[in-house]
């Protein structure tokens, strides 16, 4: 069978993107349809969800998707109905939410955004495919993923993740720059906890080329005054300087987290993703927490038994507490 015939016969992966008329949606959709996630031989069906006031914008996005002439794009479907949007979805990228504005922390978005994720959780539960894989991007991403899980009781918690890859990439780049190597020489970087200013980017188990992260961390001025604040407040810095929250870097991170989920992480390495805690490293069960994780192409597994020094434990305790507070807030809203 020639390649074209093989492509025509192959079953497409159905991907739903919420907030598809927004900034990140616009960046990520073209990567999905262009084959950057699932590869050059995997057709995709793309389902786009946004709110009624954005329907004309969605039409424009669909026109442009068609105009790219992607051979992998089997079909597109746009809607304002979440149940229809997630119908048969194998992958859902939950981007649709209000972004924060200058002066806000991501946690300030709980009141505005968590109800959206309750409704999208219910819709996913009703209509997504059995093998659904979910990445929550809309902020506050970890707690929104928690809300999704509570409203989608039939979806295994292992299928629900939040985006930590942007923080991971930010940390890898800063470490590589310090070590004078390329960012793809960085291994075993970890982001612990919340996608917020309390996250703990951990270099103690990482390496950058021949240099160990622990060695670089001996320069405590670099660690505490440059590395950690740069990574953990990068979203705020981008927002303040650009006037909008991160777009291209967030889309790239989403693509990479999903690709690693489908194709697996490299042998001897790990990445970071927000996953449902089962109590690993003393994190309360049921929080969505960024851990060091590996993927076998189907499931994420938390890397266990890493030794944590007192500095790391103290930082991790702070981000755990913030996630507990966020959980209590959505609980007080009656959402979990
Ligand atoms: P944007 O405002 O450009 O787009 C958001 C889109 O979501 C809009 O088109 C809006 O109409 C839509 N939307 C709002 N409510 C919806 C609903 N109920 N159903 C469907 N769609 C809905 O924002 P953006 O820059 O694309 O950012 C989207 C979200 O991603 C924000 O919450 C932002 O803070 C977050 N974000 C997260 C990360 C991360 O690393 N987790 C990184 C960057 C941005
Ligand atoms: C980011 O980290 O860039 C995003 O979460 C956007 C934000 O509000 O910081």
Coordinates of C-alpha atoms and ligand atoms in Angstrom, one line a residue:
X1 CA 0.0 0.0 0.0
X2 CA 1.4 3.4 -0.8
X3 CA 1.8 6.1 1.9
X4 CA -1.2 8.1 0.8
X5 CA -3.5 5.1 0.8
X6 CA -2.1 4.1 4.2
X7 CA -2.8 7.6 5.6
X8 CA -6.4 7.5 4.2
X9 CA -7.1 4.2 5.9
X10 CA -5.6 5.1 9.3
X11 CA -8.1 5.9 12.0
X12 CA -7.7 9.6 13.1
X13 CA -7.0 10.7 16.7
X14 CA -9.7 13.0 17.8
X15 CA -8.3 16.1 19.6
X16 CA -10.5 18.7 21.3
X17 CA -9.1 22.1 22.1
X18 CA -11.1 24.4 24.4
X19 CA -10.5 28.1 24.1
X20 CA -9.7 27.4 20.5
X21 CA -10.3 31.0 19.5
X22 CA -7.7 32.3 22.0
X23 CA -4.0 32.8 21.9
X24 CA -2.7 29.4 22.9
X25 CA -5.5 27.7 21.0
X26 CA -4.3 29.4 17.9
X27 CA -0.7 28.3 18.4
X28 CA -1.4 24.7 19.4
X29 CA -4.0 23.9 16.7
X30 CA -1.6 24.3 13.8
X31 CA 0.9 22.0 15.5
X32 CA -1.7 19.3 16.0
X33 CA -2.9 19.5 12.4
X34 CA 0.7 19.8 11.1
X35 CA 1.8 16.5 12.7
X36 CA 4.1 17.9 15.4
X37 CA 2.4 15.8 18.2
X38 CA 1.3 12.5 16.7
X39 CA 3.7 12.3 13.7
X40 CA 3.6 12.5 10.0
X41 CA 1.6 9.3 9.6
X42 CA -1.2 9.9 12.0
X43 CA -4.4 11.7 10.8
X44 CA -6.3 13.9 13.3
X45 CA -9.8 15.1 13.7
X46 CA -9.9 18.5 15.5
X47 CA -12.8 19.7 17.6
X48 CA -12.8 23.3 18.6
X49 CA -14.7 24.7 21.6
X50 CA -15.2 28.3 22.6
X51 CA -17.9 30.6 23.9
X52 CA -20.7 31.9 21.7
X53 CA -19.2 35.4 21.3
X54 CA -16.1 33.8 19.7
X55 CA -17.9 31.7 17.1
X56 CA -16.8 34.0 14.2
X57 CA -13.2 33.9 15.4
X58 CA -13.5 30.1 15.4
X59 CA -14.7 30.1 11.8
X60 CA -11.6 32.1 10.9
X61 CA -9.3 29.6 12.7
X62 CA -11.0 26.7 10.8
X63 CA -10.6 28.5 7.5
X64 CA -6.9 28.9 8.2
X65 CA -6.5 25.3 9.2
X66 CA -8.0 24.3 5.9
X67 CA -5.8 26.8 4.0
X68 CA -2.7 25.2 5.4
X69 CA -3.6 22.2 3.3
X70 CA -2.4 19.7 6.0
X71 CA -2.7 16.2 4.7
X72 CA -3.2 14.9 8.2
X73 CA -6.2 17.0 9.0
X74 CA -9.2 14.7 8.5
X75 CA -11.9 17.0 9.6
X76 CA -12.8 20.0 11.9
X77 CA -15.8 20.6 14.0
X78 CA -16.5 23.8 15.9
X79 CA -19.1 24.2 18.6
X80 CA -20.0 26.1 21.8
X81 CA -21.5 23.0 23.4
X82 CA -18.9 21.1 25.6
X83 CA -20.6 17.8 25.3
X84 CA -20.5 18.0 21.5
X85 CA -17.0 19.2 21.6
X86 CA -15.7 16.2 23.6
X87 CA -17.7 13.6 21.7
X88 CA -15.3 10.7 21.0
X89 CA -12.3 12.8 22.0
X90 CA -9.1 10.8 22.6
X91 CA -7.2 13.9 23.7
X92 CA -8.5 17.1 25.3
X93 CA -6.5 20.2 25.8
X94 CA -8.3 22.3 28.3
X95 CA -7.1 25.8 27.5
X96 CA -10.4 27.7 27.5
X97 CA -10.4 30.0 30.6
X98 CA -9.7 33.6 31.5
X99 CA -6.0 34.5 31.5
X100 CA -4.7 36.6 34.3
X101 CA -4.1 40.3 33.9
X102 CA -1.1 42.3 35.2
X103 CA -1.2 42.4 39.0
X104 CA -3.0 39.1 39.5
X105 CA -1.6 35.8 40.7
X106 CA -2.8 32.6 39.0
X107 CA -4.7 31.6 42.1
X108 CA -6.8 34.8 41.7
X109 CA -8.4 33.1 38.7
X110 CA -10.1 30.4 40.8
X111 CA -13.4 32.2 41.2
X112 CA -13.5 33.1 37.5
X113 CA -12.3 29.8 36.0
X114 CA -13.1 26.8 38.2
X115 CA -16.8 26.6 37.2
X116 CA -15.7 26.3 33.6
X117 CA -13.7 23.2 34.5
X118 CA -16.5 21.7 36.5
X119 CA -18.7 22.0 33.4
X120 CA -16.0 20.7 31.1
X121 CA -15.3 17.8 33.5
X122 CA -19.0 16.8 33.4
X123 CA -19.0 17.0 29.6
X124 CA -15.9 14.9 29.3
X125 CA -17.4 12.3 31.5
X126 CA -20.4 12.1 29.3
X127 CA -18.9 12.1 25.8
X128 CA -15.1 11.5 25.7
X129 CA -13.6 8.3 24.4
X130 CA -12.5 5.6 26.9
X131 CA -8.8 6.3 26.3
X132 CA -9.1 10.1 26.8
X133 CA -6.0 11.9 27.8
X134 CA -6.5 15.4 29.4
X135 CA -4.0 18.2 29.8
X136 CA -5.4 21.2 31.7
X137 CA -3.7 24.4 30.7
X138 CA -6.1 27.1 31.8
X139 CA -5.1 28.6 35.2
X140 CA -4.9 27.8 38.0
X141 CA -4.1 24.6 36.1
X142 CA -3.5 22.2 38.9
X143 CA -6.6 23.0 40.8
X144 CA -8.7 23.2 37.7
X145 CA -7.5 19.7 36.9
X146 CA -8.6 18.6 40.4
X147 CA -12.1 20.1 39.7
X148 CA -12.2 18.2 36.3
X149 CA -11.4 15.0 38.1
X150 CA -14.2 15.5 40.6
X151 CA -16.8 16.1 37.9
X152 CA -15.6 13.3 35.7
X153 CA -15.9 10.3 38.0
X154 CA -15.8 7.7 35.2
X155 CA -12.5 8.9 33.8
X156 CA -9.5 7.3 35.6
X157 CA -7.5 9.9 37.4
X158 CA -4.4 8.8 35.6
X159 CA -5.9 10.3 32.4
X160 CA -6.1 13.8 34.0
X161 CA -3.0 16.0 34.1
X162 CA -2.1 19.7 34.3
X163 CA 0.6 21.5 32.4
X164 CA 4.0 21.7 34.2
X165 CA 6.1 21.5 31.1
X166 CA 6.4 25.2 30.6
X167 CA 8.0 25.6 34.0
X168 CA 10.1 22.6 33.2
X169 CA 11.4 24.1 30.0
X170 CA 12.0 27.4 31.6
X171 CA 14.1 25.7 34.3
X172 CA 16.0 23.6 31.8
X173 CA 16.9 26.6 29.7
X174 CA 18.2 28.6 32.8
X175 CA 20.3 25.6 33.9
X176 CA 21.7 25.1 30.5
X177 CA 22.6 28.7 30.1
X178 CA 24.4 28.6 33.5
X179 CA 26.3 25.5 32.5
X180 CA 27.1 26.8 29.0
X181 CA 25.4 23.9 27.2
X182 CA 22.4 23.5 25.0
X183 CA 19.0 23.0 26.7
X184 CA 18.6 19.5 25.2
X185 CA 21.7 18.5 27.3
X186 CA 19.7 18.9 30.5
X187 CA 18.4 15.7 32.1
X188 CA 16.3 15.0 35.2
X189 CA 15.0 18.5 35.8
X190 CA 12.0 18.5 38.2
X191 CA 9.3 21.0 38.9
X192 CA 7.5 20.2 42.1
X193 CA 4.1 21.3 43.0
X194 CA 1.9 24.1 41.8
X195 CA 2.1 26.0 38.5
X196 CA 2.5 29.2 40.5
X197 CA 5.1 31.3 42.3
X198 CA 5.4 28.6 45.0
X199 CA 6.6 25.9 42.6
X200 CA 10.0 24.4 43.4
X201 CA 12.3 24.0 40.4
X202 CA 14.7 21.4 41.6
X203 CA 18.2 21.2 40.1
X204 CA 19.6 18.8 42.7
X205 CA 19.0 15.7 40.6
X206 CA 19.6 17.4 37.3
X207 CA 22.6 17.5 35.0
X208 CA 23.5 19.8 32.2
X209 CA 26.0 18.1 29.9
X210 CA 28.8 17.0 32.1
X211 CA 27.9 19.4 34.9
X212 CA 25.7 18.3 37.8
X213 CA 22.9 20.5 39.0
X214 CA 23.9 19.9 42.6
X215 CA 27.3 21.3 41.9
X216 CA 25.8 24.4 40.3
X217 CA 23.5 24.7 43.3
X218 CA 26.5 25.2 45.6
X219 CA 26.4 28.7 44.3
X220 CA 23.5 29.6 46.6
X221 CA 23.3 33.2 45.3
X222 CA 22.7 31.9 41.8
X223 CA 20.2 29.3 43.1
X224 CA 18.1 31.5 45.4
X225 CA 18.5 34.9 43.8
X226 CA 18.5 34.0 40.1
X227 CA 17.4 30.4 39.2
X228 CA 14.4 29.8 41.4
X229 CA 12.9 33.3 41.2
X230 CA 13.4 33.5 37.4
X231 CA 11.7 30.2 36.8
X232 CA 8.9 30.6 39.3
X233 CA 8.0 34.2 38.4
X234 CA 8.6 33.9 34.6
X235 CA 4.8 33.9 33.8
X236 CA 4.5 37.2 35.7
X237 CA 7.5 38.6 33.9
X238 CA 6.2 37.7 30.5
X239 CA 2.8 39.1 31.3
X240 CA 4.2 42.4 32.5
X241 CA 6.6 42.8 29.6
X242 CA 4.4 41.5 26.8
X243 CA 1.1 42.7 28.2
X244 CA -0.4 39.2 27.5
X245 CA 0.4 35.9 29.2
X246 CA 2.7 33.4 27.4
X247 CA 1.5 32.0 24.1
X248 CA 4.1 30.3 22.0
X249 CA 6.0 28.9 24.9
X250 CA 2.8 27.6 26.5
X251 CA 1.8 26.0 23.2
X252 CA 5.2 24.3 22.7
X253 CA 5.1 23.0 26.3
X254 CA 1.6 21.6 25.7
X255 CA 2.7 19.9 22.6
X256 CA 5.8 18.4 24.3
X257 CA 3.8 17.1 27.4
X258 CA 1.3 15.4 25.1
X259 CA 4.0 14.0 22.8
X260 CA 5.8 12.5 25.7
X261 CA 2.6 11.0 27.0
X262 CA 2.0 9.3 23.6
X263 CA 5.5 8.4 22.7
X264 CA 7.2 8.0 26.1
X265 CA 10.1 9.8 27.9
X266 CA 13.7 9.0 27.0
X267 CA 15.4 6.2 28.9
X268 CA 17.2 7.5 32.0
X269 CA 15.4 10.8 31.9
X270 CA 12.2 12.2 33.2
X271 CA 10.0 15.3 32.8
X272 CA 7.5 17.2 35.0
X273 CA 3.8 17.0 34.8
X274 CA 0.9 17.7 37.1
X275 CA -0.6 14.3 38.0
X276 CA -3.1 13.1 40.6
X277 CA -1.2 12.4 43.8
X278 CA -1.4 9.1 45.5
X279 CA 0.6 10.4 48.5
X280 CA 4.0 10.2 46.9
X281 CA 6.6 12.3 48.7
X282 CA 4.1 13.1 51.5
X283 CA 1.8 15.1 49.2
X284 CA -1.9 14.7 50.3
X285 CA -3.7 12.2 48.1
X286 CA -5.9 13.7 45.5
X287 CA -4.0 17.0 44.9
X288 CA -2.9 17.5 41.3
X289 CA 0.8 18.0 41.9
X290 CA 3.8 18.4 39.5
X291 CA 6.2 15.6 40.1
X292 CA 9.2 14.1 38.2
X293 CA 7.4 11.6 35.9
X294 CA 8.2 9.1 33.2
X295 CA 5.8 8.0 30.5
X296 CA 5.7 4.5 28.8
X297 CA 3.5 5.9 26.0
X298 CA 0.3 5.2 27.9
X299 CA 0.6 6.1 31.6
X300 CA 2.7 8.6 33.7
X301 CA 4.6 7.1 36.6
X302 CA 6.0 9.3 39.4
X303 CA 9.7 8.8 39.9
X304 CA 10.0 7.6 43.5
X305 CA 12.7 7.4 46.1
X306 CA 14.6 10.6 45.2
X307 CA 16.4 11.9 48.2
X308 CA 15.3 15.4 49.1
X309 CA 17.5 17.7 51.1
X310 CA 16.1 20.0 53.8
X311 CA 16.1 23.0 51.3
X312 CA 14.0 21.0 48.9
X313 CA 11.6 19.6 51.5
X314 CA 11.0 23.2 52.9
X315 CA 10.2 24.5 49.4
X316 CA 7.9 21.5 48.6
X317 CA 6.0 22.0 51.9
X318 CA 5.1 25.6 50.8
X319 CA 3.7 24.6 47.4
X320 CA 1.8 21.7 49.0
X321 CA 0.2 24.1 51.4
X322 CA -0.8 26.4 48.6
X323 CA -2.5 23.6 46.7
X324 CA -4.3 22.6 49.9
X325 CA -5.6 26.2 50.2
X326 CA -6.7 26.2 46.6
X327 CA -8.5 22.9 47.1
X328 CA -10.2 24.3 50.2
X329 CA -11.3 27.3 48.1
X330 CA -13.0 25.2 45.4
X331 CA -14.4 23.0 48.1
X332 CA -16.0 26.1 49.7
X333 CA -17.4 27.0 46.3
X334 CA -19.1 23.6 46.4
X335 CA -17.2 22.4 43.3
X336 CA -15.5 19.4 44.9
Ligands
LIG1 P1 -7.1 33.8 25.7 O1 -7.9 34.8 26.4 O2 -6.3 34.3 24.5 O3 -8.0 32.6 25.2 C1 -8.8 31.9 26.1 C2 -10.0 31.5 25.3 O4 -10.8 30.7 26.2 C3 -10.9 32.6 24.8 O5 -11.1 32.5 23.4 C4 -12.1 32.5 25.6 O6 -13.3 32.9 24.8 C5 -12.2 31.0 25.8 N1 -13.1 30.6 26.9 C6 -13.4 31.3 28.0 N2 -14.4 30.6 28.7 C7 -14.6 29.5 28.0 C8 -15.5 28.4 28.2 N3 -16.3 28.4 29.2 N4 -15.5 27.4 27.3 C9 -14.6 27.5 26.2 N5 -13.8 28.5 25.9 C10 -13.8 29.5 26.9 O7 -6.1 33.1 26.8 P2 -4.8 32.3 26.5 O8 -3.6 33.1 26.5 O9 -5.0 31.3 25.4 O10 -4.7 31.5 27.9 C11 -5.7 30.5 28.2 C12 -5.5 30.0 29.6 O11 -4.2 29.3 29.7 C13 -5.4 31.1 30.7 O12 -6.1 30.7 31.8 C14 -3.9 31.3 30.9 O13 -3.7 31.8 32.2 C15 -3.5 29.8 30.8 N6 -2.1 29.6 30.6 C16 -1.6 28.5 31.3 C17 -0.2 28.2 31.1 C18 0.3 27.0 31.9 O14 1.6 26.8 31.8 N7 -0.5 26.2 32.5 C19 0.6 29.0 30.3 C20 0.0 30.0 29.6 C21 -1.3 30.3 29.8
LIG2 C1 2.6 31.3 32.4 O1 3.2 30.7 33.3 O2 3.2 32.0 31.5 C2 1.1 31.2 32.4 O3 0.6 30.4 33.4 C3 0.4 32.5 32.3 C4 0.4 33.2 33.6 O4 -0.6 33.7 33.9 O5 1.5 33.2 34.2

